[in-house]
Amino acid sequence: MKKVLILEDEVNIRSFVVINLRRAGYDAVEAGTGAEALERLKDNPDIGVAILDIMLPDMDGFEVCRNIRATNKQIGIIMLTARTQEMDKVTGLMTGADDYVTKPFSPAELTARIDALYRRIGGDGAGDAELLTQGPFVMNVRNRTLEKNGERIRLTQVEYAILKLFMQNPGRALSREDVLTAVWGRDYDGELKIVDVNIRRLRIKIEDDATSPKFITTVWGFGYKWGA
Ligand code: CA
C-alpha cells in the first residue's frame, strides 16, 4: 500500500487528513511534531509522500523539509500553507518541497496532489531511450539520475521531470503552461509561479553560473528553452 506521512500538530486537521487518506486507499502515518516526523520517516522508509504543516510546536515545516531533503531526494513533499503565507510557498519550494496545498483544502484536492506526486515518483521510463546525452549532461532515465561532466547532480523528482522534458525537447521553446501540464499533470490547478521557482532551483544546480544561465534560457513572455 502507498504510505503517506502527515505532519500536523492540530489534531482535528490531522485526523481529517488521515481519514481521507485511508478512504483514498493510502496507508497514513501520523506525526504531531517535527522531531516525531523525522522519527517516523526513519522507521518507515517506504513512505512515498510527506505532507508537512509549517507552524509546528518544535520547529517549522521548512526546517523539517530541509532535514528530510538532506538525506532523501526521492520522497515527494507537500507543504500545507495558510492563505496568509503567500511567501511561504516560494520558501517551501526553495527548501525542497515539490508542491503546496493551501488551507483550507478539500480532501479531493489533497489526494489529487498526492496521486500526482506518486505518479511522478513512480515514473514511466518504459519506451524511453535509457540515456539522454547532451553537452556535459548525461541523464539515465532508468535510474533517474543526472551527471554533469561525470559528476552526479542530485535532483528532486520535480526537477528531474522538468529537466527530462527539456532534454527531450532540445532547442524548443516550451511555455510555462507546457511545463506545468507535462510535469504536474493536466488536472493540476496550481499557479504557474511553481514552474519558475523550480527552474530557479534547477539553474542553481546545473548551470555554471545561475545568474547568467546558458542551458535553461528564458524566452521572455513565454517560457523557457533548453540547449546544451
Ligand atoms: Ca500547525
CSV table of C-alpha atoms and ligand atoms in Angstrom, one decimal:
chain,number,residue,atom,x,y,z
A,1,MET,CA,0.0,0.0,0.0
A,2,LYS,CA,1.2,3.5,-0.7
A,3,LYS,CA,2.3,5.2,2.5
A,4,VAL,CA,1.9,8.9,3.3
A,5,LEU,CA,3.2,10.8,6.3
A,6,ILE,CA,1.0,13.6,7.7
A,7,LEU,CA,2.8,16.1,10.0
A,8,GLU,CA,0.3,18.4,11.6
A,9,ASP,CA,0.1,19.4,15.2
A,10,GLU,CA,-3.6,20.3,15.1
A,11,VAL,CA,-5.3,17.0,15.9
A,12,ASN,CA,-8.6,17.9,14.2
A,13,ILE,CA,-6.9,18.7,10.9
A,14,ARG,CA,-4.6,15.7,11.2
A,15,SER,CA,-7.5,13.3,11.8
A,16,PHE,CA,-9.4,14.7,9.0
A,17,VAL,CA,-6.5,14.2,6.6
A,18,VAL,CA,-5.9,10.7,7.9
A,19,ILE,CA,-9.5,9.6,7.4
A,20,ASN,CA,-9.5,10.9,3.9
A,21,LEU,CA,-6.1,9.4,3.0
A,22,ARG,CA,-7.3,6.0,4.2
A,23,ARG,CA,-10.6,6.4,2.3
A,24,ALA,CA,-8.4,7.2,-0.8
A,25,GLY,CA,-6.5,3.9,-0.3
A,26,TYR,CA,-3.4,5.3,1.3
A,27,ASP,CA,-1.7,4.0,4.4
A,28,ALA,CA,-1.3,7.0,6.7
A,29,VAL,CA,1.5,7.6,9.2
A,30,GLU,CA,0.9,10.5,11.7
A,31,ALA,CA,3.2,12.9,13.4
A,32,GLY,CA,2.5,16.0,15.6
A,33,THR,CA,6.0,17.5,15.9
A,34,GLY,CA,8.9,17.9,13.5
A,35,ALA,CA,11.1,15.5,15.6
A,36,GLU,CA,8.3,12.9,15.6
A,37,ALA,CA,8.0,13.2,11.8
A,38,LEU,CA,11.7,12.6,11.3
A,39,GLU,CA,11.5,9.6,13.6
A,40,ARG,CA,8.5,8.1,11.7
A,41,LEU,CA,10.4,8.5,8.4
A,42,LYS,CA,13.3,6.6,9.8
A,43,ASP,CA,11.0,3.8,10.9
A,44,ASN,CA,9.1,3.8,7.7
A,45,PRO,CA,11.5,4.1,4.7
A,46,ASP,CA,8.7,3.1,2.4
A,47,ILE,CA,6.8,6.4,2.9
A,48,GLY,CA,6.5,7.9,-0.6
A,49,VAL,CA,5.0,11.3,0.1
A,50,ALA,CA,5.2,13.5,3.2
A,51,ILE,CA,2.7,16.3,3.9
A,52,LEU,CA,4.2,18.9,6.2
A,53,ASP,CA,2.4,21.7,8.1
A,54,ILE,CA,4.5,24.8,8.6
A,55,MET,CA,3.5,26.1,12.0
A,56,LEU,CA,4.7,23.4,14.5
A,57,PRO,CA,5.5,23.4,18.2
A,58,ASP,CA,9.2,22.4,17.9
A,59,MET,CA,10.5,23.6,14.5
A,60,ASP,CA,8.9,25.0,11.4
A,61,GLY,CA,7.9,22.8,8.5
A,62,PHE,CA,10.6,24.3,6.2
A,63,GLU,CA,13.3,23.0,8.6
A,64,VAL,CA,11.7,19.6,8.6
A,65,CYS,CA,11.7,19.7,4.8
A,66,ARG,CA,15.3,20.6,4.7
A,67,ASN,CA,16.1,17.9,7.2
A,68,ILE,CA,14.3,15.3,5.0
A,69,ARG,CA,15.9,16.5,1.8
A,70,ALA,CA,19.4,16.3,3.3
A,71,THR,CA,19.2,12.5,3.1
A,72,ASN,CA,16.2,11.8,0.9
A,73,LYS,CA,15.8,13.2,-2.6
A,74,GLN,CA,13.3,10.7,-3.7
A,75,ILE,CA,10.4,11.3,-1.3
A,76,GLY,CA,7.6,13.6,-2.5
A,77,ILE,CA,7.0,16.6,-0.2
A,78,ILE,CA,3.8,18.7,0.0
A,79,MET,CA,3.7,21.7,2.3
A,80,LEU,CA,0.5,22.8,4.0
A,81,THR,CA,0.3,26.6,3.9
A,82,ALA,CA,-2.1,29.1,5.2
A,83,ARG,CA,-3.7,31.7,2.9
A,84,THR,CA,-1.7,34.5,4.5
A,85,GLN,CA,1.6,32.7,4.0
A,86,GLU,CA,1.9,33.7,0.3
A,87,MET,CA,5.7,34.0,0.6
A,88,ASP,CA,6.0,30.6,2.3
A,89,LYS,CA,5.0,28.9,-0.9
A,90,VAL,CA,8.2,30.1,-2.6
A,91,THR,CA,10.3,29.5,0.5
A,92,GLY,CA,8.9,26.0,0.8
A,93,LEU,CA,9.7,25.1,-2.7
A,94,MET,CA,13.2,26.6,-2.4
A,95,THR,CA,13.8,24.3,0.6
A,96,GLY,CA,13.0,21.3,-1.4
A,97,ALA,CA,9.2,20.8,-1.4
A,98,ASP,CA,7.6,19.6,-4.5
A,99,ASP,CA,4.2,21.1,-4.1
A,100,TYR,CA,2.0,23.0,-1.6
A,101,VAL,CA,-1.7,23.0,-0.7
A,102,THR,CA,-3.3,26.0,0.8
A,103,LYS,CA,-5.5,25.7,3.9
A,104,PRO,CA,-8.4,25.2,4.0
A,105,PHE,CA,-8.3,22.5,1.4
A,106,SER,CA,-10.7,19.8,0.3
A,107,PRO,CA,-9.9,16.2,0.7
A,108,ALA,CA,-10.2,15.7,-3.0
A,109,GLU,CA,-7.7,18.5,-3.7
A,110,LEU,CA,-5.1,17.0,-1.3
A,111,THR,CA,-5.5,13.4,-2.6
A,112,ALA,CA,-5.3,14.7,-6.2
A,113,ARG,CA,-1.9,16.3,-5.3
A,114,ILE,CA,-0.7,13.2,-3.6
A,115,ASP,CA,-1.8,11.0,-6.5
A,116,ALA,CA,0.0,13.3,-9.0
A,117,LEU,CA,3.2,13.2,-6.9
A,118,TYR,CA,3.0,9.4,-6.7
A,119,ARG,CA,2.7,9.2,-10.5
A,120,ARG,CA,5.8,11.3,-10.9
A,121,ILE,CA,7.8,9.3,-8.3
A,122,GLY,CA,6.6,6.0,-9.9
A,123,GLY,CA,7.8,7.4,-13.2
A,124,ASP,CA,7.2,5.7,-16.5
A,125,GLY,CA,10.5,5.2,-18.1
A,126,ALA,CA,9.2,2.5,-20.4
A,127,GLY,CA,9.8,3.2,-24.1
A,128,ASP,CA,12.3,6.0,-23.4
A,129,ALA,CA,15.9,5.8,-24.5
A,130,GLU,CA,17.9,4.8,-21.4
A,131,LEU,CA,20.4,7.6,-21.7
A,132,LEU,CA,19.9,11.2,-22.8
A,133,THR,CA,23.3,12.7,-23.5
A,134,GLN,CA,23.6,16.5,-24.3
A,135,GLY,CA,26.6,18.7,-23.9
A,136,PRO,CA,28.1,18.0,-20.4
A,137,PHE,CA,24.9,16.3,-19.2
A,138,VAL,CA,24.0,12.6,-19.1
A,139,MET,CA,20.6,11.6,-17.9
A,140,ASN,CA,19.9,8.0,-17.1
A,141,VAL,CA,16.2,7.6,-17.5
A,142,ARG,CA,16.1,4.1,-15.9
A,143,ASN,CA,17.9,5.2,-12.7
A,144,ARG,CA,16.5,8.7,-12.8
A,145,THR,CA,20.0,10.2,-12.3
A,146,LEU,CA,21.8,13.1,-13.8
A,147,GLU,CA,25.5,13.7,-14.3
A,148,LYS,CA,27.3,16.8,-15.4
A,149,ASN,CA,30.9,16.3,-16.6
A,150,GLY,CA,30.7,12.9,-14.8
A,151,GLU,CA,29.6,14.4,-11.5
A,152,ARG,CA,26.3,13.4,-10.1
A,153,ILE,CA,23.8,16.1,-9.5
A,154,ARG,CA,21.1,15.3,-7.1
A,155,LEU,CA,17.6,16.4,-8.2
A,156,THR,CA,14.2,16.2,-6.6
A,157,GLN,CA,11.5,14.3,-8.6
A,158,VAL,CA,10.0,17.5,-9.9
A,159,GLU,CA,13.4,18.9,-11.0
A,160,TYR,CA,14.2,15.6,-12.7
A,161,ALA,CA,10.8,15.6,-14.5
A,162,ILE,CA,11.3,19.2,-15.8
A,163,LEU,CA,14.9,18.5,-16.9
A,164,LYS,CA,13.8,15.3,-18.7
A,165,LEU,CA,11.1,17.3,-20.5
A,166,PHE,CA,13.8,19.9,-21.6
A,167,MET,CA,16.3,17.2,-22.7
A,168,GLN,CA,13.6,15.5,-24.8
A,169,ASN,CA,12.9,18.8,-26.5
A,170,PRO,CA,16.2,20.5,-27.1
A,171,GLY,CA,16.1,23.9,-28.8
A,172,ARG,CA,12.4,24.1,-28.5
A,173,ALA,CA,10.7,27.0,-26.6
A,174,LEU,CA,8.4,25.5,-24.0
A,175,SER,CA,5.7,27.7,-22.4
A,176,ARG,CA,5.3,27.6,-18.7
A,177,GLU,CA,1.9,26.0,-19.3
A,178,ASP,CA,3.6,23.3,-21.3
A,179,VAL,CA,5.9,22.6,-18.4
A,180,LEU,CA,3.1,22.7,-15.8
A,181,THR,CA,1.0,20.3,-17.8
A,182,ALA,CA,3.8,17.9,-18.6
A,183,VAL,CA,5.2,17.8,-15.1
A,184,TRP,CA,2.3,18.4,-12.7
A,185,GLY,CA,-0.5,16.9,-14.9
A,186,ARG,CA,-3.5,18.3,-16.7
A,187,ASP,CA,-5.7,18.3,-13.6
A,188,TYR,CA,-3.3,20.4,-11.6
A,189,ASP,CA,-4.8,23.7,-10.7
A,190,GLY,CA,-1.8,25.4,-9.1
A,191,GLU,CA,-0.1,28.6,-10.2
A,192,LEU,CA,2.5,29.0,-13.0
A,193,LYS,CA,4.8,30.5,-10.4
A,194,ILE,CA,5.7,27.0,-9.3
A,195,VAL,CA,7.4,26.4,-12.7
A,196,ASP,CA,9.6,29.5,-12.3
A,197,VAL,CA,10.5,28.5,-8.7
A,198,ASN,CA,11.6,25.1,-9.8
A,199,ILE,CA,13.5,26.5,-12.8
A,200,ARG,CA,15.4,28.8,-10.5
A,201,ARG,CA,16.3,25.9,-8.3
A,202,LEU,CA,17.4,23.8,-11.2
A,203,ARG,CA,19.6,26.5,-12.6
A,204,ILE,CA,21.4,26.7,-9.2
A,205,LYS,CA,22.1,23.0,-9.5
A,206,ILE,CA,23.0,22.7,-13.2
A,207,GLU,CA,24.3,26.0,-14.5
A,208,ASP,CA,27.9,27.1,-14.3
A,209,ASP,CA,26.6,30.5,-13.3
A,210,ALA,CA,22.9,30.5,-12.3
A,211,THR,CA,22.8,34.3,-12.7
A,212,SER,CA,23.5,34.1,-16.4
A,213,PRO,CA,22.1,30.7,-17.4
A,214,LYS,CA,23.2,29.2,-20.7
A,215,PHE,CA,21.5,25.8,-20.6
A,216,ILE,CA,18.0,26.8,-19.5
A,217,THR,CA,17.4,30.2,-21.1
A,218,THR,CA,14.4,32.4,-20.6
A,219,VAL,CA,12.1,33.1,-23.6
A,220,TRP,CA,10.6,36.4,-22.4
A,221,GLY,CA,6.9,36.5,-22.0
A,222,PHE,CA,6.6,32.8,-23.0
A,223,GLY,CA,8.7,30.3,-21.1
A,224,TYR,CA,12.0,28.5,-21.3
A,225,LYS,CA,14.3,26.8,-23.8
A,226,TRP,CA,16.9,24.1,-23.3
A,227,GLY,CA,20.2,24.0,-25.1
A,228,ALA,CA,23.3,22.1,-24.1
B,1,CA,CA,0.1,23.8,12.8
